[in-house]
Amino acid sequence: MSDFRIGSRHITTAWILSPTLDLLFLVGTPVLIVPAVWIIGRHWATPEQIDLAVASFASFAHHLPGFYRCYGDADLFARFRWRFLLAPPLFLAASALFLFQDMHALTLVLLLWGTWHGLMQTYGFMRIYDLKSGRQEHWSKYLDFSVCFTIFVAGMIYSDARVNAVVTGLWQSGVPPLDASWLPRLRVACAVFAGLVVLCYGINAVLCFRRGHFNAPKLLLATMTGGLYLLAGTATTNVLVGIAMFEVFHAAQYYAVVWTYNRRLANAWRGRLGALATQLLRPGPLLAIYVSSIAAFGCVRYFGSALSEPLTQKCLLSLIATSTLLHFYFDGFIWKVRERSMPENIDVETAHAKPQRRVPPLEHLAKCSLLVIVLGSLFALERRHNKTSRAHEDQLLQVVFQWTPNLPEVQALASQSAIRRGNVKAAVDLAKKAVARRPRSYRAQATLGRAHHAAGQYSAAVTALSAAIHLAPGDWRCYHDLTDALLADGQVQTAREVALAGLDISRDSGLLLSLGSVLCALNEFDEALNVLGEAASSNTHAAVANYRLGLVHLEKKNVERAIQCLEIAVDRDPGHLQSRFQLGLGYYQTGRLASAARQFERCLQNHAPFPELLNNLGAVYSALERWDKAITTYRNALEMAPESAAAHYNLALAYYELNQPSDARRHLEEARRLGQPIPARLLLELNQRH
């Protein structure tokens, strides 16, 4: 833009479209957006629903008008043919590489590039307003850029949500972030810099006003953009709603300007085309085509969110990432005011005293190479440090919690981590804080419900999970969690109804397992077998489903069928303790003593011992007449549970078989004291041996 100078003829309007349209779409839009989105989020939609709609029909769909410009403007396409032809397949390949490798670096690049993109769009509008007013002082350009830079940097640094996104992206990409103590320092430095910029800009505005060159639309644009960007990241009760507000503003500006530009370009083409094309390029039909095509483009993102198959999800995400990269890349050069077709289509008159500057191919190649270097470096770093363990996730959570401890999304994640660690009190406290800040977030409510469930507060869990379902009636996970909470709270029939309602949404194996547990509690074992059999057909929960099938068959006294299911469960998940323990019991009941001993011994090898396991293993050793092992095992059981009547009784029998009547009598007396019935014949034989 520094190569662009204004002609001497007076320009009659300082507005880009018109005073009314500029206020509606370019400058004053936040005055309409903030209350509209707030009311919708308060009464009709959840933050997640708003986020999906805006991401589809604003963030994603507004790429299409730019593509119209790239591939529909013959002059522009002729100038940048190779960029327009090579960029799509290259960006698609890069997106697919990152997404199919489960890499996160691309998300970080999109976040930072998207922030720069928003900054430059605002800066571009401010420069156009200067051009429309007939002025373009060299120093004014730098002040405008400084204001835009300050707005977006401050909006990034002072927003916990945006800081969290950057820190998470850096960590997941293998780049260690700075220590969290740097955040207050960065905010202070940003405040000082912002104060200096505002002071300089204010002095310049006063001087311009005194000279009669006050540019009200430009100042209003900067004020509205800065206010909304800060509000979107800090002051809203839900970060998704805040993001939606700014994305709608950004997209509205883009839609309006591109529509105006393309309409004027179409008017210039009408005389050179046939009758049908001339009719289609009239404002009415053209606007209908413009709006409907944008809506259709947004539907790809909107309805694609319902995809559940991982491969199709990654394919769709690759296309969305490609579209976003192309949008950022193309907008970096197709909308520059110094382009030949821009002045005439935005009603800016220019002097031709200075020729248009074209970016040399090598300079453009250098910029593209920088992007390749950044993406390649981040890819290599993440491949080197890529970890998917639970410990790695906990480390990430610890880092982001240090940076943004008051962010509700982080508090919810910390609550889930506390549940896994068994710290249920901390889990409940963190989840309550998240709900206090995000009362209409179903994820926050669901997290609170899970925390209450883990703490044994089942009624509170039911209340929170019911609220989550009210906010997100289409999420089957909430039905799954509510079913478990209702079952634990003793509301078995209600749990059945909730599970069936959830299965109308998704036949997920986890929800089928919950329904199976409910049916068992209702003693409807035949129906439970059908439900658990369906769950067992899924690889995700095959081990648990077969384990529960085994338990149901045991209830129905079908031991052999139970053993078959338990064998499948152990084969699918060798580390599942209860499956192996029940399999050992099944072998013991059917007389396969050696197999029972092997299963119980494997349990001891892989898990901490518990009295019931030791007592049953001792019983198997006794049946195999391995009396020394039996006695040792029973003693270990009594060390863990000294008041176990069964262990005392079984140990007495082992001593009896080894002809140690005094020890046998001592443990029999202890077993009797604890309530264990003692056969009179056994006491008689012991007395005879004495």
XYZ file of C-alpha atoms in Angstrom:
690
model
C 0.000 0.000 0.000
C 2.941 2.300 0.334
C 3.150 2.312 -3.467
C -0.327 3.786 -3.800
C -1.040 7.501 -4.031
C -4.249 9.479 -4.144
C -5.296 11.625 -7.084
C -6.026 15.267 -6.697
C -9.778 15.061 -7.486
C -11.967 15.285 -4.397
C -13.658 12.057 -3.340
C -17.239 12.709 -2.251
C -17.711 9.938 0.354
C -15.583 8.621 3.189
C -17.497 5.335 3.354
C -16.563 2.110 1.565
C -20.098 0.925 0.736
C -22.423 3.608 2.061
C -22.945 5.148 5.506
C -25.769 2.728 6.320
C -24.128 -0.410 4.934
C -20.779 0.401 6.518
C -22.411 0.805 9.908
C -24.341 -2.449 9.454
C -21.588 -4.681 8.071
C -18.157 -3.094 8.512
C -18.014 -0.783 11.504
C -21.008 -0.907 13.814
C -21.736 -4.624 13.513
C -20.663 -5.456 17.111
C -23.537 -3.327 18.422
C -25.885 -5.830 16.767
C -23.815 -8.983 17.211
C -23.192 -8.861 20.961
C -26.832 -8.677 22.108
C -28.023 -11.039 19.359
C -25.529 -13.792 20.184
C -26.032 -13.258 23.918
C -29.823 -13.609 23.637
C -29.541 -16.689 21.420
C -27.062 -18.275 23.820
C -29.227 -17.394 26.788
C -32.537 -18.754 25.540
C -32.274 -20.938 22.441
C -28.870 -22.522 21.921
C -25.943 -23.880 23.873
C -22.460 -22.393 23.418
C -21.442 -25.531 21.539
C -24.379 -25.173 19.133
C -23.543 -21.511 18.530
C -19.909 -22.397 17.970
C -20.801 -25.069 15.401
C -23.173 -22.780 13.490
C -20.698 -19.899 13.406
C -17.761 -22.156 12.541
C -19.785 -23.497 9.616
C -21.576 -20.476 8.164
C -19.152 -17.712 9.163
C -15.627 -19.043 9.734
C -15.683 -21.747 7.048
C -18.280 -20.466 4.586
C -16.677 -17.042 4.185
C -13.761 -18.721 2.398
C -15.966 -19.232 -0.670
C -16.331 -15.561 -1.738
C -12.559 -15.251 -1.811
C -12.336 -18.340 -3.988
C -14.857 -16.735 -6.341
C -12.453 -13.841 -6.698
C -9.436 -16.079 -7.302
C -10.960 -18.370 -9.887
C -13.617 -16.068 -11.320
C -11.590 -12.947 -12.059
C -9.900 -13.709 -15.382
C -7.338 -10.928 -15.066
C -6.360 -11.958 -11.536
C -6.173 -15.637 -12.479
C -3.939 -14.814 -15.441
C -1.531 -12.970 -13.146
C -1.358 -15.644 -10.435
C -2.243 -18.767 -12.381
C 0.447 -21.009 -10.913
C -0.285 -19.955 -7.347
C -3.981 -20.753 -7.777
C -3.242 -24.102 -9.430
C -0.432 -25.364 -7.191
C -1.542 -24.107 -3.773
C -4.661 -26.331 -3.341
C -2.969 -29.732 -3.834
C 0.077 -28.683 -1.802
C -1.987 -27.421 1.127
C -4.220 -30.503 0.948
C -1.172 -32.765 1.112
C 0.208 -30.854 4.105
C -3.145 -30.911 5.919
C -3.637 -34.627 5.318
C -0.089 -35.364 6.472
C -0.589 -33.615 9.805
C -4.120 -34.849 10.452
C -3.631 -38.475 9.467
C -0.469 -38.573 11.596
C -2.431 -37.062 14.530
C -0.060 -34.088 14.643
C -1.080 -30.846 16.362
C 1.390 -28.357 14.880
C -0.962 -27.418 12.033
C -3.537 -26.259 14.587
C -0.951 -23.928 16.132
C -0.016 -22.519 12.718
C -3.682 -21.945 11.838
C -4.268 -20.181 15.154
C -1.355 -17.773 14.745
C -1.908 -17.231 11.018
C -5.611 -16.663 11.666
C -4.778 -13.962 14.201
C -2.488 -12.276 11.669
C -5.208 -12.620 9.030
C -7.744 -10.836 11.242
C -5.205 -8.135 12.041
C -4.454 -7.485 8.380
C -8.144 -7.407 7.425
C -8.758 -4.679 9.994
C -5.642 -2.825 8.871
C -6.758 -3.076 5.243
C -10.133 -1.525 6.013
C -8.455 1.303 7.931
C -6.187 2.042 4.968
C -9.165 2.011 2.575
C -10.955 4.523 4.783
C -7.901 6.760 4.542
C -7.927 6.375 0.762
C -11.640 7.124 0.619
C -11.073 10.318 2.580
C -8.429 11.393 0.075
C -5.463 11.110 2.425
C -2.533 8.744 2.795
C 0.256 10.175 4.894
C 3.214 7.844 5.214
C 3.284 7.990 9.013
C -0.483 7.434 9.253
C 0.005 3.990 7.745
C 2.398 2.989 10.517
C 0.108 4.337 13.222
C -2.799 2.343 11.800
C -0.723 -0.817 11.774
C 0.486 -0.158 15.336
C -3.099 0.167 16.538
C -4.127 -3.078 14.821
C -1.062 -4.864 16.148
C -1.805 -3.646 19.674
C -5.458 -4.713 19.462
C -4.692 -8.271 18.438
C -1.622 -8.799 20.612
C -3.426 -7.458 23.680
C -6.477 -9.534 22.812
C -4.243 -12.593 22.650
C -2.194 -11.968 25.799
C -5.087 -10.837 28.008
C -7.336 -13.737 27.005
C -6.858 -16.863 29.101
C -8.569 -18.906 26.390
C -6.192 -17.726 23.657
C -3.150 -18.092 25.926
C -4.272 -21.627 26.707
C -4.624 -22.406 22.993
C -1.111 -21.146 22.238
C 0.519 -22.897 25.200
C -1.288 -26.143 24.374
C -0.286 -25.881 20.724
C 3.354 -25.273 21.612
C 3.454 -28.173 24.065
C 1.761 -30.601 21.691
C 4.125 -29.540 18.905
C 7.162 -30.322 21.017
C 8.069 -26.687 21.751
C 8.455 -26.096 25.503
C 6.587 -22.901 26.442
C 8.004 -20.233 28.710
C 7.543 -20.468 32.437
C 4.072 -19.314 33.490
C 5.610 -16.502 35.552
C 6.238 -14.699 32.255
C 2.538 -14.096 31.630
C 2.111 -11.207 34.124
C 5.296 -9.612 32.763
C 4.073 -9.906 29.183
C 0.775 -8.333 30.154
C 2.480 -5.400 31.841
C 4.762 -4.863 28.837
C 1.754 -5.056 26.520
C -0.134 -2.504 28.616
C 2.801 -0.072 28.463
C 3.161 -0.506 24.700
C -0.584 -0.121 24.189
C -0.569 3.072 26.231
C 2.174 4.569 24.068
C 0.376 3.606 20.857
C -2.927 5.058 22.050
C -1.167 8.262 23.108
C 0.502 8.691 19.723
C -2.664 7.824 17.857
C -4.692 10.225 19.986
C -2.274 13.080 19.319
C -2.456 12.362 15.603
C -6.276 12.282 15.707
C -6.385 15.664 17.455
C -4.026 17.192 14.900
C -6.097 15.783 12.036
C -9.265 17.145 13.595
C -7.769 20.620 13.842
C -6.783 20.451 10.174
C -10.282 19.312 9.220
C -9.243 15.792 8.233
C -10.827 13.787 11.046
C -11.613 10.242 9.799
C -14.546 9.128 11.953
C -15.281 5.788 10.189
C -11.699 4.615 10.620
C -11.582 5.493 14.316
C -14.959 3.877 14.884
C -13.740 0.715 13.140
C -10.626 0.526 15.336
C -12.669 1.109 18.496
C -15.315 -1.468 17.641
C -12.784 -4.080 16.539
C -10.618 -3.631 19.613
C -13.553 -3.684 21.997
C -15.111 -6.789 20.464
C -11.823 -8.681 20.211
C -11.048 -8.051 23.877
C -14.627 -8.862 24.891
C -14.590 -12.066 22.858
C -11.533 -13.369 24.679
C -12.040 -12.125 28.211
C -15.410 -10.783 29.315
C -17.869 -13.343 27.961
C -19.234 -16.114 30.185
C -18.295 -18.685 27.560
C -15.248 -18.573 25.338
C -17.149 -20.259 22.496
C -19.740 -17.485 22.518
C -16.974 -14.877 22.499
C -15.239 -16.522 19.568
C -18.571 -16.654 17.748
C -19.117 -12.919 18.222
C -15.833 -11.941 16.604
C -16.083 -14.544 13.842
C -19.510 -13.213 12.843
C -18.077 -9.682 12.710
C -15.097 -10.811 10.646
C -17.290 -12.789 8.239
C -19.877 -9.998 7.895
C -17.139 -7.578 6.822
C -15.819 -10.082 4.330
C -19.213 -11.007 2.892
C -20.201 -7.373 2.402
C -16.992 -6.182 0.774
C -16.575 -9.208 -1.484
C -20.225 -9.002 -2.537
C -19.802 -5.334 -3.438
C -16.565 -5.983 -5.276
C -17.877 -8.970 -7.236
C -21.159 -7.211 -8.060
C -19.328 -4.258 -9.551
C -17.046 -6.631 -11.418
C -20.096 -8.508 -12.732
C -21.650 -5.244 -13.896
C -18.554 -4.630 -15.971
C -18.897 -8.082 -17.552
C -22.614 -7.960 -18.328
C -22.251 -6.151 -21.635
C -19.807 -8.772 -22.939
C -21.953 -11.840 -22.150
C -25.069 -13.459 -23.581
C -28.654 -12.768 -22.610
C -28.932 -15.555 -20.006
C -25.686 -14.607 -18.297
C -26.737 -10.964 -18.389
C -29.953 -11.827 -16.530
C -28.128 -13.981 -13.970
C -25.653 -11.182 -13.282
C -28.388 -8.773 -12.299
C -28.219 -7.837 -8.570
C -31.236 -9.930 -7.492
C -30.319 -13.294 -9.052
C -26.648 -12.715 -8.354
C -27.324 -12.091 -4.651
C -29.477 -15.230 -4.458
C -26.707 -17.304 -6.028
C -24.129 -15.690 -3.736
C -26.056 -16.355 -0.514
C -27.244 -19.865 -1.412
C -23.778 -20.997 -2.490
C -22.271 -19.713 0.756
C -24.968 -21.518 2.757
C -24.342 -24.746 0.844
C -20.601 -24.425 1.421
C -21.195 -23.944 5.153
C -23.439 -27.018 5.263
C -20.412 -29.156 4.445
C -18.868 -28.157 7.761
C -22.149 -28.122 9.688
C -23.460 -31.556 8.739
C -19.968 -33.007 8.495
C -19.618 -32.552 12.262
C -21.996 -35.498 12.691
C -19.542 -37.902 11.062
C -18.341 -40.531 13.516
C -16.097 -42.792 11.433
C -12.465 -41.745 12.080
C -11.337 -41.961 8.454
C -14.149 -39.768 7.128
C -13.623 -37.340 10.012
C -9.973 -36.915 9.095
C -10.811 -36.505 5.410
C -13.302 -33.751 6.223
C -10.902 -32.035 8.626
C -8.203 -32.148 5.948
C -10.529 -30.354 3.521
C -11.474 -27.760 6.152
C -7.820 -27.128 7.029
C -6.956 -26.856 3.328
C -9.732 -24.331 2.765
C -8.527 -22.291 5.744
C -4.912 -22.302 4.584
C -5.945 -21.279 1.066
C -8.104 -18.488 2.467
C -5.232 -17.079 4.518
C -2.751 -17.494 1.671
C -4.874 -16.026 -1.126
C -6.065 -13.103 0.983
C -2.444 -12.190 1.540
C -2.189 -10.840 -2.015
C -5.538 -10.722 -3.861
C -7.060 -7.882 -1.833
C -4.152 -5.463 -1.759
C -5.370 -2.003 -2.683
C -2.523 -1.590 -5.141
C -3.957 -4.407 -7.300
C -5.152 -3.047 -10.663
C -8.834 -3.922 -10.256
C -9.234 -2.894 -6.624
C -9.538 0.916 -6.889
C -12.284 0.935 -9.488
C -14.342 -1.699 -7.674
C -14.195 0.030 -4.288
C -14.651 3.521 -5.720
C -11.175 4.787 -4.872
C -9.590 7.161 -7.334
C -5.843 7.040 -7.749
C -3.137 8.951 -9.406
C -0.933 6.949 -11.730
C 2.172 8.811 -10.786
C 3.774 5.685 -9.461
C 3.531 2.306 -11.193
C 2.060 -0.692 -9.463
C 4.665 -2.816 -7.727
C 4.585 -6.534 -8.295
C 6.106 -8.911 -5.813
C 9.078 -10.605 -7.506
C 8.710 -14.390 -7.782
C 11.788 -14.987 -5.656
C 10.441 -12.771 -2.877
C 7.144 -14.654 -2.888
C 9.007 -17.967 -2.964
C 10.995 -16.875 0.087
C 7.770 -16.191 2.003
C 6.380 -19.587 1.041
C 9.663 -21.226 2.014
C 9.364 -19.697 5.466
C 5.969 -21.360 5.893
C 7.420 -24.686 4.729
C 10.318 -24.355 7.181
C 7.971 -23.593 10.082
C 5.639 -26.491 9.286
C 8.525 -28.875 8.661
C 10.307 -27.918 11.873
C 7.170 -28.299 13.964
C 6.410 -31.633 12.310
C 9.905 -32.915 13.084
C 9.742 -31.668 16.671
C 6.386 -33.281 17.286
C 7.464 -36.566 15.722
C 10.473 -36.555 18.010
C 8.541 -35.743 21.190
C 5.158 -37.212 20.296
C 3.662 -39.046 23.261
C 0.104 -40.167 23.815
C 0.353 -41.613 27.296
C -1.845 -40.530 30.162
C 1.252 -39.231 31.959
C 2.035 -36.944 29.015
C -1.530 -35.606 29.040
C -1.265 -34.944 32.770
C 1.989 -33.045 32.203
C 0.276 -30.897 29.572
C -2.612 -30.225 31.937
C -0.179 -29.213 34.663
C 1.490 -26.734 32.305
C -1.724 -25.118 31.066
C -3.128 -25.011 34.600
C -0.092 -22.992 35.673
C -0.702 -20.536 32.830
C -4.498 -20.283 33.048
C -5.761 -21.655 36.385
C -8.995 -19.646 36.203
C -10.071 -20.816 32.753
C -13.172 -23.023 33.171
C -12.195 -25.358 30.341
C -8.891 -26.045 32.108
C -10.669 -26.464 35.440
C -12.948 -29.074 33.879
C -9.954 -30.993 32.530
C -8.237 -30.737 35.908
C -11.390 -32.122 37.517
C -11.302 -35.154 35.223
C -7.629 -35.675 36.051
C -8.416 -35.493 39.768
C -11.092 -38.173 39.300
C -8.522 -40.479 37.709
C -6.147 -39.893 40.619
C -8.898 -40.596 43.146
C -8.907 -37.056 44.560
C -12.682 -36.697 44.372
C -12.917 -33.646 46.638
C -10.634 -31.625 44.376
C -12.527 -32.948 41.358
C -15.851 -31.675 42.689
C -14.415 -28.284 43.681
C -12.827 -27.722 40.263
C -15.954 -28.820 38.408
C -18.111 -26.459 40.482
C -15.829 -23.563 39.549
C -16.113 -24.477 35.880
C -19.920 -24.593 36.060
C -20.025 -21.258 37.890
C -18.276 -19.636 34.917
C -19.898 -21.768 32.209
C -23.416 -22.548 33.499
C -24.743 -23.262 29.995
C -21.867 -25.477 28.944
C -23.016 -29.079 28.836
C -19.403 -30.238 29.064
C -18.941 -28.382 32.356
C -22.201 -29.802 33.728
C -21.266 -33.312 32.603
C -17.862 -33.008 34.274
C -19.540 -31.913 37.505
C -21.868 -34.908 37.284
C -18.962 -37.320 36.854
C -17.142 -35.737 39.794
C -20.197 -36.094 42.050
C -20.579 -39.718 40.924
C -16.950 -40.468 41.748
C -17.474 -38.886 45.175
C -20.523 -41.074 45.840
C -22.870 -38.068 45.680
C -25.300 -39.761 43.337
C -28.275 -37.406 43.676
C -26.074 -34.407 42.875
C -24.610 -36.334 39.943
C -28.111 -36.990 38.591
C -28.962 -33.286 38.838
C -25.832 -32.132 36.999
C -26.060 -34.780 34.282
C -29.752 -34.041 33.742
C -28.770 -30.405 33.177
C -26.140 -31.542 30.675
C -28.744 -33.522 28.718
C -31.096 -30.548 28.750
C -28.322 -28.429 27.211
C -27.148 -31.089 24.741
C -29.953 -33.592 24.112
C -28.040 -35.102 21.206
C -24.927 -36.214 23.108
C -25.209 -39.912 23.965
C -22.316 -39.704 26.454
C -24.452 -37.673 28.832
C -27.147 -40.369 28.690
C -24.496 -42.989 29.454
C -23.227 -41.104 32.498
C -26.745 -40.304 33.724
C -27.745 -43.974 33.393
C -24.831 -45.007 35.609
C -25.625 -42.275 38.145
C -29.310 -43.235 38.310
C -28.396 -46.901 38.748
C -26.019 -46.025 41.581
C -28.742 -43.846 43.141
C -31.212 -46.731 43.083
C -33.469 -45.226 40.398
C -33.278 -48.343 38.262
C -36.426 -47.925 36.180
C -35.558 -44.313 35.351
C -32.051 -45.440 34.433
C -33.573 -47.864 31.947
C -35.634 -45.112 30.317
C -32.614 -42.811 30.033
C -30.461 -45.554 28.516
C -33.122 -46.376 25.917
C -33.421 -42.683 25.041
C -29.662 -42.511 24.574
C -29.679 -45.583 22.346
C -32.122 -43.810 20.047
C -29.236 -41.401 19.390
C -26.360 -43.876 19.223
C -25.980 -47.636 19.625
C -22.644 -47.075 21.324
C -21.259 -50.114 23.095
C -20.615 -48.144 26.289
C -24.266 -47.178 26.525
C -25.269 -50.769 25.769
C -23.100 -51.902 28.679
C -24.849 -49.469 31.003
C -28.255 -50.712 29.866
C -27.072 -54.277 30.415
C -26.205 -53.435 34.027
C -29.635 -51.872 34.509
C -31.387 -54.944 33.109
C -29.381 -57.192 35.423
C -30.459 -55.035 38.361
C -34.060 -55.581 37.207
C -33.396 -59.360 36.959
C -34.221 -59.256 33.246
C -31.344 -61.542 32.369
C -32.569 -62.721 28.971
C -32.885 -59.145 27.711
C -29.521 -58.338 29.303
C -27.933 -61.158 27.301
C -29.234 -59.632 24.052
C -28.004 -56.143 24.905
C -24.598 -57.277 26.145
C -24.227 -59.545 23.125
C -24.614 -56.500 20.879
C -22.039 -54.627 22.959
C -19.632 -57.565 22.693
C -19.639 -57.256 18.899
C -17.816 -53.928 19.234
C -14.040 -54.006 19.534
C -14.092 -51.011 21.863
C -15.750 -52.754 24.810
C -15.516 -56.407 23.790
C -13.601 -57.437 26.922
C -15.936 -55.749 29.406
C -19.045 -56.865 27.510
C -17.952 -60.506 27.521
C -17.077 -60.235 31.209
C -20.589 -59.031 31.994
C -22.064 -61.690 29.738
C -20.159 -64.226 31.804
C -21.664 -62.846 35.014
C -25.170 -63.042 33.560
C -24.630 -66.660 32.520
C -23.408 -67.411 36.045
C -26.634 -65.907 37.395
C -28.529 -68.242 35.063
C -26.419 -71.209 36.336
C -24.930 -71.733 32.863
C -21.340 -72.117 34.027
C -19.897 -73.520 30.793
C -21.300 -70.657 28.724
C -20.020 -68.225 31.336
C -16.535 -69.722 31.059
C -16.591 -69.272 27.270
C -17.440 -65.573 27.622
C -14.843 -65.044 30.341
C -12.166 -66.727 28.217
C -12.944 -64.266 25.402
C -12.775 -61.380 27.871
C -9.356 -62.479 29.149
C -8.106 -62.981 25.600
C -9.240 -59.472 24.578
C -7.867 -57.823 27.715
C -5.317 -59.970 29.583
C -4.979 -57.305 32.261
C -8.670 -57.238 33.218
C -8.524 -58.503 36.811
C -12.185 -59.325 37.394
C -12.484 -61.307 34.153
C -9.519 -63.493 35.078
C -10.698 -63.875 38.675
C -14.194 -64.954 37.624
C -12.688 -67.313 35.051
C -10.651 -68.910 37.826
C -13.826 -69.348 39.883
C -15.535 -70.936 36.891
C -12.699 -73.403 36.432
C -12.774 -74.197 40.154
C -16.518 -74.862 40.119
C -16.170 -77.239 37.156
C -13.233 -79.142 38.661
C -10.507 -77.764 36.371
C -8.255 -77.129 39.321
C -4.920 -76.650 37.527
C -6.487 -74.091 35.178
C -8.089 -72.324 38.132
C -4.734 -72.149 39.922
C -3.074 -70.645 36.819
C -5.706 -67.927 36.543
C -5.502 -66.998 40.229
C -1.684 -66.987 40.109
C -1.766 -64.675 37.056
C -3.992 -62.337 39.031
C -1.385 -62.211 41.789
C 1.425 -61.596 39.295
C -0.260 -58.623 37.642
C -2.299 -57.063 40.456
C -2.211 -56.370 44.146
C -3.603 -59.265 46.211
C -6.972 -59.060 47.945
C -8.429 -61.457 50.548
C -11.051 -63.089 48.301
C -8.417 -63.911 45.679
C -6.045 -65.407 48.256
C -8.803 -67.403 49.921
C -9.941 -68.935 46.621
C -6.377 -69.690 45.551
C -5.845 -71.400 48.895
C -8.984 -73.457 48.288
C -7.624 -74.574 44.900
C -4.292 -75.539 46.482
C -6.192 -77.507 49.120
C -8.172 -79.330 46.451
C -4.885 -80.150 44.721
C -3.505 -81.279 48.118
C -0.725 -78.709 47.995
C -1.104 -78.140 51.706
C 1.999 -76.034 52.323
C 1.039 -73.585 49.581
C -2.530 -73.570 50.830
C -1.466 -72.708 54.389
C 0.873 -69.932 53.197
C -1.862 -68.451 51.016
C -4.468 -68.551 53.813
C -2.049 -66.871 56.202
C -1.486 -64.094 53.673
C -5.248 -63.696 53.392
C -5.558 -63.390 57.179
C -2.814 -60.768 57.272
C -4.964 -58.653 54.986
C -8.299 -59.542 56.646
C -7.799 -60.921 60.182
C -11.569 -61.106 60.720
C -12.223 -63.373 57.723
C -14.196 -66.338 59.042
C -13.811 -68.237 55.755
C -10.015 -67.890 55.790
C -9.811 -69.131 59.410
C -12.059 -72.082 58.588
C -10.143 -73.066 55.430
C -6.810 -72.738 57.233
C -8.133 -74.994 59.987
C -9.037 -77.626 57.395
C -5.525 -77.458 55.936
C -3.968 -77.947 59.378
C -6.383 -80.812 59.976
C -5.203 -82.553 56.800
C -1.577 -82.104 57.903
C -2.471 -83.640 61.264
C -1.860 -80.462 63.271
C -4.973 -80.595 65.470
C -4.016 -77.789 67.867
C -3.593 -75.250 65.068
C -6.712 -76.562 63.369
C -8.755 -76.258 66.608
C -7.465 -72.714 67.251
C -8.574 -71.448 63.826
C -11.876 -73.312 64.040
C -12.648 -71.551 67.308
C -11.812 -68.209 65.703
C -14.013 -69.035 62.699
C -16.890 -69.980 65.054
C -16.467 -66.699 66.946
C -16.764 -64.836 63.650
C -19.991 -66.659 62.771
C -18.784 -69.529 60.615
C -20.865 -72.725 61.110
C -18.653 -75.673 62.135
C -19.752 -79.250 61.306
C -20.107 -81.333 64.477
C -18.381 -84.269 62.792
C -15.246 -82.163 62.239
C -15.123 -81.143 65.907
C -15.594 -84.743 66.967
C -12.723 -85.964 64.794
C -10.441 -83.222 66.116
C -11.238 -84.176 69.708
C -10.527 -87.811 68.927
C -7.116 -86.894 67.494
C -6.324 -84.905 70.584
